[in-house]
Coordinates of C-alpha atoms and ligand atoms in Angstrom, one line a residue:
X1 CA -84.2 156.1 62.8
X2 CA -86.1 152.9 62.9
X3 CA -89.3 153.2 60.8
X4 CA -91.4 152.5 63.9
X5 CA -94.7 153.6 62.2
X6 CA -94.3 151.0 59.4
X7 CA -93.3 148.3 62.0
X8 CA -96.2 149.0 64.3
X9 CA -98.8 149.5 61.5
X10 CA -98.0 146.0 60.1
X11 CA -98.2 144.5 63.6
X12 CA -101.5 146.2 64.4
X13 CA -103.1 145.3 61.1
X14 CA -102.3 141.7 61.8
X15 CA -103.4 142.0 65.5
X16 CA -106.7 143.7 64.5
X17 CA -107.7 140.6 62.4
X18 CA -106.9 138.4 65.4
X19 CA -108.7 140.6 67.9
X20 CA -111.8 141.0 65.8
X21 CA -112.6 137.2 66.0
X22 CA -111.6 136.9 69.7
X23 CA -113.8 136.3 72.7
X24 CA -111.5 138.9 74.4
X25 CA -113.1 141.6 72.3
X26 CA -116.5 139.9 72.0
X27 CA -117.7 141.9 68.9
X28 CA -121.0 139.9 68.9
X29 CA -121.7 141.1 72.5
X30 CA -121.0 144.7 71.4
X31 CA -123.3 144.3 68.4
X32 CA -126.0 143.0 70.8
X33 CA -125.7 146.2 72.8
X34 CA -123.0 145.6 75.4
X35 CA -120.7 148.5 76.3
X36 CA -117.0 147.8 76.3
X37 CA -116.3 150.7 78.7
X38 CA -115.4 150.0 82.4
X39 CA -116.2 151.6 85.7
X40 CA -112.9 153.4 85.9
X41 CA -113.3 155.4 82.6
X42 CA -117.1 155.8 83.0
X43 CA -116.6 157.3 86.4
X44 CA -113.7 159.5 85.4
X45 CA -115.1 160.9 82.1
X46 CA -118.7 161.3 83.4
X47 CA -121.6 162.5 81.2
X48 CA -120.6 162.7 77.6
X49 CA -124.0 163.5 76.1
X50 CA -123.8 166.1 73.3
X51 CA -120.0 166.5 73.8
X52 CA -117.4 166.1 71.1
X53 CA -115.0 163.3 72.0
X54 CA -111.8 162.5 70.2
X55 CA -110.6 159.0 70.9
X56 CA -106.8 158.7 70.1
X57 CA -105.5 155.1 69.3
X58 CA -109.1 153.8 69.1
X59 CA -108.2 150.4 67.7
X60 CA -111.3 149.0 65.8
X61 CA -113.6 151.4 67.6
X62 CA -115.5 149.4 70.2
X63 CA -114.8 151.9 73.0
X64 CA -115.3 154.8 70.7
X65 CA -118.7 153.5 69.6
X66 CA -119.6 152.7 73.2
X67 CA -119.1 156.4 74.0
X68 CA -121.3 157.2 71.0
X69 CA -124.0 155.1 72.5
X70 CA -123.8 157.3 75.6
X71 CA -124.5 160.4 73.4
X72 CA -121.0 161.6 72.5
X73 CA -120.2 162.9 69.0
X74 CA -117.1 160.7 68.4
X75 CA -114.0 160.8 66.3
X76 CA -111.6 157.9 66.5
X77 CA -108.0 158.0 65.2
X78 CA -105.8 154.9 64.7
X79 CA -102.6 154.0 62.8
X80 CA -104.0 150.7 61.6
X81 CA -105.9 150.8 58.3
X82 CA -107.5 147.4 59.1
X83 CA -108.7 148.7 62.5
X84 CA -110.2 151.9 61.0
X85 CA -111.9 150.0 58.2
X86 CA -113.5 147.6 60.8
X87 CA -114.5 150.6 63.0
X88 CA -116.3 152.2 60.1
X89 CA -118.1 149.0 59.3
X90 CA -119.2 148.6 62.9
X91 CA -120.5 152.2 62.9
X92 CA -122.5 151.4 59.8
X93 CA -123.8 148.1 61.2
X94 CA -124.9 149.7 64.5
X95 CA -126.2 153.0 62.9
X96 CA -124.0 155.0 65.2
X97 CA -122.8 158.4 64.1
X98 CA -119.0 158.2 64.3
X99 CA -116.1 159.4 62.3
X100 CA -112.9 157.3 62.0
X101 CA -109.5 158.5 60.7
X102 CA -106.5 156.4 59.8
X103 CA -103.5 158.4 61.0
X104 CA -100.5 158.5 63.3
X105 CA -101.3 160.4 66.4
X106 CA -98.7 163.1 65.9
X107 CA -99.5 163.5 62.2
X108 CA -103.2 163.9 63.1
X109 CA -102.2 166.6 65.6
X110 CA -100.4 168.6 63.0
X111 CA -103.5 168.5 60.6
X112 CA -106.3 168.8 63.2
X113 CA -108.4 171.9 62.7
X114 CA -111.3 170.9 65.0
X115 CA -111.3 171.3 68.8
X116 CA -112.9 168.8 71.0
X117 CA -114.6 168.9 74.5
X118 CA -112.9 165.6 75.4
X119 CA -109.7 163.7 74.3
X120 CA -109.9 160.1 75.5
X121 CA -107.2 157.5 75.2
X122 CA -106.8 154.2 77.1
X123 CA -105.3 150.8 77.9
X124 CA -102.1 150.1 76.0
X125 CA -101.5 153.4 74.1
X126 CA -98.5 155.4 75.2
X127 CA -95.9 152.6 74.7
X128 CA -96.3 152.9 70.9
X129 CA -95.3 156.6 70.9
X130 CA -91.7 157.8 71.1
X131 CA -92.2 161.2 72.7
X132 CA -94.6 162.3 75.5
X133 CA -93.9 165.9 74.6
X134 CA -95.3 165.4 71.1
X135 CA -98.2 163.4 72.4
X136 CA -99.2 166.1 75.0
X137 CA -98.9 168.8 72.4
X138 CA -101.2 166.9 70.2
X139 CA -103.7 166.5 73.0
X140 CA -103.6 170.2 73.9
X141 CA -103.9 171.3 70.3
X142 CA -107.0 169.1 69.7
X143 CA -108.8 170.3 72.9
X144 CA -111.1 173.4 73.2
X145 CA -110.0 175.8 76.0
X146 CA -111.4 174.2 79.1
X147 CA -111.6 170.8 77.4
X148 CA -110.6 167.6 79.2
X149 CA -108.0 164.9 78.6
X150 CA -108.8 161.5 80.1
X151 CA -106.0 158.9 80.0
X152 CA -106.4 155.4 81.5
X153 CA -103.2 153.4 81.0
X154 CA -101.4 150.3 82.2
X155 CA -99.0 151.3 85.0
X156 CA -95.3 151.5 84.0
X157 CA -94.5 149.4 87.1
X158 CA -95.5 146.5 84.8
X159 CA -92.4 147.3 82.7
X160 CA -90.2 146.4 85.7
X161 CA -92.3 143.3 86.4
X162 CA -91.8 142.1 82.9
X163 CA -88.1 142.7 83.0
X164 CA -87.8 146.0 81.1
X165 CA -86.2 149.3 82.1
X166 CA -88.5 151.7 83.9
X167 CA -87.0 154.9 82.5
X168 CA -87.5 156.2 79.0
X169 CA -84.8 155.8 76.3
X170 CA -84.9 157.5 72.9
X171 CA -84.4 154.3 71.0
X172 CA -87.3 151.9 71.0
X173 CA -87.2 148.3 72.2
X174 CA -87.8 146.1 69.1
X175 CA -89.6 143.0 70.3
X176 CA -91.2 139.8 68.8
X177 CA -94.4 139.3 70.7
X178 CA -97.7 137.6 70.4
X179 CA -100.8 139.7 71.1
X180 CA -102.9 139.5 74.3
X181 CA -106.2 138.0 73.0
X182 CA -106.9 134.3 73.8
X183 CA -106.7 133.3 70.1
X184 CA -103.2 134.7 69.5
X185 CA -101.6 131.3 68.9
X186 CA -97.9 131.2 68.3
X187 CA -97.8 134.0 65.8
X188 CA -95.5 136.8 66.8
X189 CA -95.4 140.3 65.5
X190 CA -92.4 142.7 65.4
X191 CA -93.2 145.7 67.5
X192 CA -91.4 149.0 68.4
X193 CA -92.2 150.3 72.0
X194 CA -91.0 152.8 74.5
X195 CA -91.3 153.1 78.3
X196 CA -92.9 156.3 79.7
X197 CA -92.7 156.8 83.4
X198 CA -95.7 158.6 84.9
X199 CA -93.5 161.6 85.7
X200 CA -92.8 162.1 82.0
X201 CA -96.4 161.9 81.1
X202 CA -97.6 164.4 83.7
X203 CA -94.7 166.8 83.0
X204 CA -95.4 166.7 79.2
X205 CA -99.1 167.5 79.8
X206 CA -98.2 170.4 82.1
X207 CA -95.7 171.8 79.6
X208 CA -98.4 171.6 76.9
X209 CA -100.7 173.8 78.9
X210 CA -102.9 171.2 80.7
X211 CA -103.8 171.6 84.3
X212 CA -103.7 168.2 86.0
X213 CA -106.9 167.7 88.0
X214 CA -106.5 164.1 89.2
X215 CA -104.0 161.2 89.0
X216 CA -105.1 157.8 90.3
X217 CA -103.5 154.4 90.6
X218 CA -105.4 151.0 90.7
X219 CA -104.3 147.6 92.0
X220 CA -106.2 145.7 89.3
X221 CA -106.9 145.6 85.5
X222 CA -110.3 145.3 84.0
X223 CA -108.7 143.1 81.3
X224 CA -107.1 139.7 81.9
X225 CA -104.6 140.6 79.2
X226 CA -101.4 139.2 80.8
X227 CA -100.5 135.6 81.5
X228 CA -101.2 134.4 85.0
X229 CA -104.0 136.9 85.9
X230 CA -106.8 135.9 88.2
X231 CA -110.2 137.5 88.8
X232 CA -110.8 139.1 92.3
X233 CA -114.1 140.7 91.3
X234 CA -116.2 141.3 88.2
X235 CA -113.8 143.0 85.7
X236 CA -111.0 143.1 88.2
X237 CA -107.9 141.0 87.5
X238 CA -104.6 140.7 89.5
X239 CA -101.5 138.6 89.3
X240 CA -101.5 137.1 92.8
X241 CA -104.5 137.7 95.1
X242 CA -102.5 136.7 98.2
X243 CA -99.4 138.7 97.4
X244 CA -98.7 142.4 98.0
X245 CA -100.8 144.8 96.1
X246 CA -99.0 146.8 93.4
X247 CA -100.3 149.2 90.7
X248 CA -101.6 147.8 87.4
X249 CA -103.3 150.9 86.1
X250 CA -103.1 154.7 86.4
X251 CA -105.3 157.4 85.1
X252 CA -104.9 161.1 84.6
X253 CA -107.6 163.8 84.3
X254 CA -106.5 167.2 83.0
X255 CA -108.0 170.4 81.6
X256 CA -106.7 172.7 78.9
X257 CA -106.2 176.1 80.3
X258 CA -108.9 178.5 79.1
Ligands
LIG301 C1 -103.6 148.3 72.6 S1 -104.4 149.1 71.3 C2 -105.5 150.1 72.1 C3 -106.5 149.3 72.7 C4 -107.8 149.9 73.0 N1 -107.7 150.4 74.4 C5 -108.8 148.8 72.9 O1 -108.7 147.8 73.6 O2 -109.6 148.9 72.0 C6 -103.2 150.2 70.7 C7 -103.7 150.9 69.4 O3 -102.8 152.0 69.1 C8 -102.7 152.1 67.7 N2 -101.4 152.8 67.4 C9 -100.2 152.4 67.6 N3 -99.3 153.4 67.3 C10 -100.0 154.4 66.8 C11 -99.7 155.7 66.3 N4 -98.5 156.1 66.2 N5 -100.7 156.5 66.0 C12 -102.0 156.1 66.1 N6 -102.4 154.9 66.6 C13 -101.4 154.1 66.9 C14 -102.7 150.7 67.2 O4 -103.0 150.6 65.9 C15 -103.8 150.0 68.2 O5 -105.0 150.1 67.6

């Protein structure tokens, strides 16, 4: 099988360096106290004060540390060693109590001994993983009984819009793509990605012992991360404000059975 972890780790180490100096990620704004969390996830997750929160695929930690600023006891996990190193530096710089681990999600799941109140993961995460069943088992294993999973993700309808298959295939698509921050330039990284229809994500969570509490779809994205997006409100971007509305994001809230 393709060594997808090696391919994606190399890509994300390169992308992290690009992202860290981008206005898209605005690290200076974060260091000056700005939260990188948006209304959707803040509303869905609610009060995190005093709760243990595991952030899967945390990139270089801005969202993880924003949850820490709201009082969560945070652990971030990411495949990219560059991202984890930068996240640890940001935690030290800001004096926030946070723990970051460099690991593949599935490998972390097999090793994880701790159980968390919340597992959070968001915006561009599932396409890097080959199997929703393994992902959902990792989520369930890391949660305390009664603990909550919060996923906020780009809608798989976008796969169709960008010319990809909607349905899942075992083999990844291997692509040469530039990243989404404004300073990406012409550099392309090789990436290995999979499509995951919402039905597969929900079914995998149910099979892993998660009760689904809410599924939402949103006709906008808080990030202008695709070419041709326009603002319709603060932190709300769409492709065509005059065209028919279609879903750009979805979210799932679930609870591990007690
Ligand atoms: C699009 S980013 C997540 C972005 C995040 N929402 C943000 O803006 O900060 C995807 C992240 O998934 C990580 N990743 C990819 N494959 C992974 C894997 N198998 N295990 C853990 N992390 C992985 C990448 O290193 C990257 O940091």
